[in-house]
PDB file of C-alpha atoms in Angstrom:
ATOM      1  CA  UNK E   1     -65.041  91.832 -78.812  1.00 93.00           C
ATOM      2  CA  UNK E   2     -64.899  92.859 -82.238  1.00 93.00           C
ATOM      3  CA  UNK E   3     -65.226  96.832 -80.883  1.00 96.00           C
ATOM      4  CA  UNK E   4     -64.291 100.154 -83.218  1.00 95.00           C
ATOM      5  CA  UNK E   5     -63.632 101.583 -80.021  1.00 95.00           C
ATOM      6  CA  UNK E   6     -63.135 100.876 -76.776  1.00 96.00           C
ATOM      7  CA  UNK E   7     -62.060 103.287 -73.219  1.00 95.00           C
ATOM      8  CA  UNK E   8     -60.998 102.546 -70.023  1.00 94.00           C
ATOM      9  CA  UNK E   9     -60.852 104.492 -66.284  1.00 93.00           C
ATOM     10  CA  UNK E  10     -58.619 107.901 -66.390  1.00 93.00           C
ATOM     11  CA  UNK E  11     -58.038 107.498 -62.673  1.00 93.00           C
ATOM     12  CA  UNK E  12     -57.308 111.178 -60.745  1.00 93.00           C
ATOM     13  CA  UNK E  13     -53.641 110.898 -58.443  1.00 94.00           C
ATOM     14  CA  UNK E  14     -51.841 113.932 -57.180  1.00 93.00           C
ATOM     15  CA  UNK E  15     -48.913 113.436 -55.042  1.00 90.00           C
ATOM     16  CA  UNK E  16     -50.146 116.346 -52.243  1.00 90.00           C
ATOM     17  CA  UNK E  17     -52.784 114.239 -49.802  1.00 90.00           C
ATOM     18  CA  UNK E  18     -55.738 115.325 -50.293  1.00 90.00           C
ATOM     19  CA  UNK E  19     -59.285 113.958 -49.531  1.00 90.00           C
ATOM     20  CA  UNK E  20     -60.085 110.878 -51.917  1.00 91.00           C
ATOM     21  CA  UNK E  21     -63.548 111.488 -52.482  1.00 91.00           C
ATOM     22  CA  UNK E  22     -62.380 114.722 -54.168  1.00 90.00           C
ATOM     23  CA  UNK E  23     -60.241 112.519 -56.773  1.00 90.00           C
ATOM     24  CA  UNK E  24     -62.760 110.646 -57.575  1.00 90.00           C
ATOM     25  CA  UNK E  25     -64.484 114.138 -58.786  1.00 89.00           C
ATOM     26  CA  UNK E  26     -61.806 113.748 -61.151  1.00 88.00           C
ATOM     27  CA  UNK E  27     -61.991 110.176 -62.091  1.00 88.00           C
ATOM     28  CA  UNK E  28     -63.688 109.119 -65.133  1.00 86.00           C
ATOM     29  CA  UNK E  29     -64.619 105.662 -64.409  1.00 87.00           C
ATOM     30  CA  UNK E  30     -67.883 103.199 -65.533  1.00 81.00           C
ATOM     31  CA  UNK E  31     -68.763 102.058 -62.144  1.00 78.00           C
ATOM     32  CA  UNK E  32     -67.892  98.462 -61.854  1.00 80.00           C
ATOM     33  CA  UNK E  33     -68.978  97.455 -65.776  1.00 89.00           C
ATOM     34  CA  UNK E  34     -67.188  93.983 -67.056  1.00 93.00           C
ATOM     35  CA  UNK E  35     -64.697  94.313 -69.685  1.00 95.00           C
ATOM     36  CA  UNK E  36     -67.442  94.613 -73.256  1.00 96.00           C
ATOM     37  CA  UNK E  37     -70.315  96.596 -71.289  1.00 96.00           C
ATOM     38  CA  UNK E  38     -71.369  98.411 -74.538  1.00 95.00           C
ATOM     39  CA  UNK E  39     -70.441 102.133 -74.437  1.00 93.00           C
ATOM     40  CA  UNK E  40     -72.693 104.800 -76.309  1.00 88.00           C
ATOM     41  CA  UNK E  41     -69.743 107.794 -75.960  1.00 86.00           C
ATOM     42  CA  UNK E  42     -66.528 107.757 -74.288  1.00 88.00           C
ATOM     43  CA  UNK E  43     -63.966 110.038 -72.737  1.00 83.00           C
ATOM     44  CA  UNK E  44     -60.422 110.667 -75.150  1.00 83.00           C
ATOM     45  CA  UNK E  45     -58.153 110.723 -72.102  1.00 88.00           C
ATOM     46  CA  UNK E  46     -58.574 106.436 -72.755  1.00 92.00           C
ATOM     47  CA  UNK E  47     -59.014 106.291 -75.661  1.00 93.00           C
ATOM     48  CA  UNK E  48     -59.060 103.238 -78.231  1.00 94.00           C
ATOM     49  CA  UNK E  49     -60.540 103.462 -81.829  1.00 93.00           C
ATOM     50  CA  UNK E  50     -60.337 101.716 -85.033  1.00 94.00           C
ATOM     51  CA  UNK E  51     -58.369 103.801 -87.325  1.00 91.00           C
ATOM     52  CA  UNK E  52     -60.161 103.162 -90.560  1.00 91.00           C
ATOM     53  CA  UNK E  53     -63.302 104.353 -88.483  1.00 91.00           C
ATOM     54  CA  UNK E  54     -61.695 107.338 -88.252  1.00 86.00           C
ATOM     55  CA  UNK E  55     -62.821 107.877 -92.136  1.00 84.00           C
ATOM     56  CA  UNK E  56     -66.493 107.840 -90.941  1.00 77.00           C
ATOM     57  CA  UNK E  57     -65.999 111.535 -88.537  1.00 82.00           C
ATOM     58  CA  UNK E  58     -64.535 114.671 -88.468  1.00 76.00           C
ATOM     59  CA  UNK E  59     -62.629 116.592 -85.890  1.00 76.00           C
ATOM     60  CA  UNK E  60     -64.849 119.776 -85.177  1.00 75.00           C
ATOM     61  CA  UNK E  61     -62.830 122.616 -84.856  1.00 77.00           C
ATOM     62  CA  UNK E  62     -65.967 124.521 -83.590  1.00 75.00           C
ATOM     63  CA  UNK E  63     -65.498 122.850 -80.323  1.00 73.00           C
ATOM     64  CA  UNK E  64     -61.190 123.943 -80.475  1.00 71.00           C
ATOM     65  CA  UNK E  65     -61.299 126.330 -77.515  1.00 71.00           C
ATOM     66  CA  UNK E  66     -63.876 124.593 -75.771  1.00 73.00           C
ATOM     67  CA  UNK E  67     -63.021 121.405 -75.457  1.00 74.00           C
ATOM     68  CA  UNK E  68     -65.143 117.970 -76.150  1.00 76.00           C
ATOM     69  CA  UNK E  69     -63.988 117.058 -79.859  1.00 79.00           C
ATOM     70  CA  UNK E  70     -63.588 112.878 -78.167  1.00 80.00           C
ATOM     71  CA  UNK E  71     -66.963 113.446 -77.058  1.00 81.00           C
ATOM     72  CA  UNK E  72     -68.528 114.166 -80.424  1.00 84.00           C
ATOM     73  CA  UNK E  73     -66.295 111.884 -82.001  1.00 87.00           C
ATOM     74  CA  UNK E  74     -67.126 108.555 -79.777  1.00 89.00           C
ATOM     75  CA  UNK E  75     -70.619 109.940 -80.388  1.00 87.00           C
ATOM     76  CA  UNK E  76     -70.309 109.906 -84.296  1.00 89.00           C
ATOM     77  CA  UNK E  77     -68.582 106.653 -84.226  1.00 92.00           C
ATOM     78  CA  UNK E  78     -71.959 105.228 -82.558  1.00 89.00           C
ATOM     79  CA  UNK E  79     -74.311 106.614 -84.315  1.00 88.00           C
ATOM     80  CA  UNK E  80     -72.233 105.208 -87.334  1.00 89.00           C
ATOM     81  CA  UNK E  81     -73.117 101.961 -86.035  1.00 91.00           C
ATOM     82  CA  UNK E  82     -69.100 101.262 -84.578  1.00 93.00           C
ATOM     83  CA  UNK E  83     -69.870  99.327 -81.464  1.00 96.00           C
ATOM     84  CA  UNK E  84     -67.674 100.628 -78.451  1.00 96.00           C
ATOM     85  CA  UNK E  85     -67.368  98.890 -75.177  1.00 96.00           C
ATOM     86  CA  UNK E  86     -65.217  99.415 -71.579  1.00 96.00           C
ATOM     87  CA  UNK E  87     -62.106  97.751 -70.376  1.00 95.00           C
ATOM     88  CA  UNK E  88     -62.284  97.641 -66.856  1.00 92.00           C
ATOM     89  CA  UNK E  89     -58.125  96.686 -66.954  1.00 93.00           C
ATOM     90  CA  UNK E  90     -58.234  99.218 -69.093  1.00 93.00           C
ATOM     91  CA  UNK E  91     -56.736 102.153 -66.633  1.00 93.00           C
ATOM     92  CA  UNK E  92     -54.065 105.099 -66.995  1.00 94.00           C
ATOM     93  CA  UNK E  93     -53.327 107.608 -63.919  1.00 94.00           C
ATOM     94  CA  UNK E  94     -54.419 111.588 -64.524  1.00 94.00           C
ATOM     95  CA  UNK E  95     -51.774 113.648 -62.551  1.00 95.00           C
ATOM     96  CA  UNK E  96     -52.995 116.519 -60.966  1.00 94.00           C
ATOM     97  CA  UNK E  97     -52.019 118.537 -58.296  1.00 92.00           C
ATOM     98  CA  UNK E  98     -54.462 120.300 -55.968  1.00 91.00           C
ATOM     99  CA  UNK E  99     -55.430 123.158 -57.444  1.00 93.00           C
ATOM    100  CA  UNK E 100     -57.167 120.999 -59.908  1.00 93.00           C
ATOM    101  CA  UNK E 101     -59.819 118.957 -57.880  1.00 91.00           C
ATOM    102  CA  UNK E 102     -60.690 122.278 -55.696  1.00 92.00           C
ATOM    103  CA  UNK E 103     -64.181 122.334 -55.745  1.00 92.00           C
ATOM    104  CA  UNK E 104     -64.206 125.274 -58.029  1.00 93.00           C
ATOM    105  CA  UNK E 105     -62.426 124.332 -60.127  1.00 92.00           C
ATOM    106  CA  UNK E 106     -64.223 120.720 -60.554  1.00 91.00           C
ATOM    107  CA  UNK E 107     -67.293 122.910 -60.843  1.00 93.00           C
ATOM    108  CA  UNK E 108     -66.006 124.840 -63.604  1.00 91.00           C
ATOM    109  CA  UNK E 109     -64.841 121.543 -65.382  1.00 87.00           C
ATOM    110  CA  UNK E 110     -68.276 120.210 -64.652  1.00 89.00           C
ATOM    111  CA  UNK E 111     -70.603 123.099 -66.147  1.00 91.00           C
ATOM    112  CA  UNK E 112     -67.716 123.335 -68.878  1.00 87.00           C
ATOM    113  CA  UNK E 113     -67.750 119.269 -70.053  1.00 84.00           C
ATOM    114  CA  UNK E 114     -71.606 118.852 -69.557  1.00 87.00           C
ATOM    115  CA  UNK E 115     -72.187 121.855 -72.027  1.00 85.00           C
ATOM    116  CA  UNK E 116     -69.491 120.762 -74.861  1.00 83.00           C
ATOM    117  CA  UNK E 117     -70.781 117.074 -74.713  1.00 81.00           C
ATOM    118  CA  UNK E 118     -74.337 118.017 -74.786  1.00 83.00           C
ATOM    119  CA  UNK E 119     -73.738 120.992 -77.372  1.00 82.00           C
ATOM    120  CA  UNK E 120     -72.049 117.586 -79.532  1.00 79.00           C
ATOM    121  CA  UNK E 121     -75.021 114.835 -78.619  1.00 80.00           C
ATOM    122  CA  UNK E 122     -77.331 117.485 -79.822  1.00 79.00           C
ATOM    123  CA  UNK E 123     -75.554 117.709 -82.863  1.00 76.00           C
ATOM    124  CA  UNK E 124     -75.423 114.176 -84.037  1.00 77.00           C
ATOM    125  CA  UNK E 125     -79.273 113.733 -83.206  1.00 76.00           C
ATOM    126  CA  UNK E 126     -79.279 113.010 -79.796  1.00 64.00           C
ATOM    127  CA  UNK E 127     -82.358 113.632 -78.024  1.00 69.00           C
ATOM    128  CA  UNK E 128     -83.199 117.016 -76.735  1.00 75.00           C
ATOM    129  CA  UNK E 129     -86.423 115.923 -74.714  1.00 79.00           C
ATOM    130  CA  UNK E 130     -85.055 113.610 -72.732  1.00 80.00           C
ATOM    131  CA  UNK E 131     -81.337 115.362 -72.478  1.00 79.00           C
ATOM    132  CA  UNK E 132     -83.420 117.907 -70.883  1.00 86.00           C
ATOM    133  CA  UNK E 133     -85.604 116.241 -68.484  1.00 90.00           C
ATOM    134  CA  UNK E 134     -82.138 113.939 -67.029  1.00 87.00           C
ATOM    135  CA  UNK E 135     -81.429 117.985 -66.703  1.00 91.00           C
ATOM    136  CA  UNK E 136     -83.801 119.007 -64.940  1.00 93.00           C
ATOM    137  CA  UNK E 137     -83.763 115.749 -62.966  1.00 94.00           C
ATOM    138  CA  UNK E 138     -79.350 116.059 -61.879  1.00 93.00           C
ATOM    139  CA  UNK E 139     -80.860 119.985 -61.308  1.00 95.00           C
ATOM    140  CA  UNK E 140     -83.304 119.094 -58.299  1.00 96.00           C
ATOM    141  CA  UNK E 141     -81.002 115.950 -57.332  1.00 95.00           C
ATOM    142  CA  UNK E 142     -77.950 118.332 -56.552  1.00 94.00           C
ATOM    143  CA  UNK E 143     -79.739 120.946 -55.468  1.00 96.00           C
ATOM    144  CA  UNK E 144     -80.980 118.170 -52.753  1.00 96.00           C
ATOM    145  CA  UNK E 145     -77.765 116.712 -51.527  1.00 94.00           C
ATOM    146  CA  UNK E 146     -76.479 120.620 -51.464  1.00 95.00           C
ATOM    147  CA  UNK E 147     -78.851 121.745 -48.515  1.00 96.00           C
ATOM    148  CA  UNK E 148     -78.288 118.011 -47.413  1.00 96.00           C
ATOM    149  CA  UNK E 149     -74.553 118.734 -47.189  1.00 95.00           C
ATOM    150  CA  UNK E 150     -75.256 122.941 -45.755  1.00 96.00           C
ATOM    151  CA  UNK E 151     -77.784 120.966 -42.617  1.00 96.00           C
ATOM    152  CA  UNK E 152     -75.211 118.268 -42.270  1.00 96.00           C
ATOM    153  CA  UNK E 153     -72.195 120.386 -42.516  1.00 95.00           C
ATOM    154  CA  UNK E 154     -70.909 118.145 -44.705  1.00 94.00           C
ATOM    155  CA  UNK E 155     -68.151 120.017 -47.302  1.00 93.00           C
ATOM    156  CA  UNK E 156     -68.337 116.412 -49.505  1.00 93.00           C
ATOM    157  CA  UNK E 157     -71.823 115.738 -49.430  1.00 94.00           C
ATOM    158  CA  UNK E 158     -72.059 119.828 -50.547  1.00 94.00           C
ATOM    159  CA  UNK E 159     -69.423 119.326 -53.549  1.00 93.00           C
ATOM    160  CA  UNK E 160     -71.322 116.128 -54.730  1.00 93.00           C
ATOM    161  CA  UNK E 161     -74.342 118.080 -54.771  1.00 94.00           C
ATOM    162  CA  UNK E 162     -73.263 120.762 -56.543  1.00 93.00           C
ATOM    163  CA  UNK E 163     -71.433 119.041 -59.528  1.00 92.00           C
ATOM    164  CA  UNK E 164     -74.908 117.201 -59.975  1.00 93.00           C
ATOM    165  CA  UNK E 165     -76.022 120.326 -60.463  1.00 95.00           C
ATOM    166  CA  UNK E 166     -73.725 122.230 -61.858  1.00 93.00           C
ATOM    167  CA  UNK E 167     -73.901 119.373 -64.906  1.00 90.00           C
ATOM    168  CA  UNK E 168     -77.928 119.411 -64.748  1.00 93.00           C
ATOM    169  CA  UNK E 169     -77.346 123.025 -65.968  1.00 94.00           C
ATOM    170  CA  UNK E 170     -74.966 122.741 -68.268  1.00 89.00           C
ATOM    171  CA  UNK E 171     -76.805 120.241 -70.181  1.00 85.00           C
TER     172      UNK E 171
END
């Protein structure tokens, strides 16, 4: 594919039985995109980058405590014209303990992740208005899903809605 960056799925696994939907909250996947599909950014847990392109970017030490430097680097590479693709066959497993998929931990992680990614996108020159509009939509969708989860007494729906809501708030 002549790609500069190749990313793949990071599958959450836990030796202790937990609900599959909780593991899905921590799994990073690009839907069912085919190998070779273009992407705009990626997480660092399952990432290949052509070494010579790393000269075009820098690790931002401002992200040392918050994380997010992987997103920053892939955004910078994309802005520099790097071809980035998804590889359906490339999967790594992220071994977690039950607390890692608890609602509180997942929500804090999603809030932090959306904040750091939004910051990186703004620094690279992302479209602030579009990000704000997308955040507003996620907040509204998340609130509706949380309410529906309350009405149906579904912890799964409530939690998934809360994840969407905090992603919007973080953005």
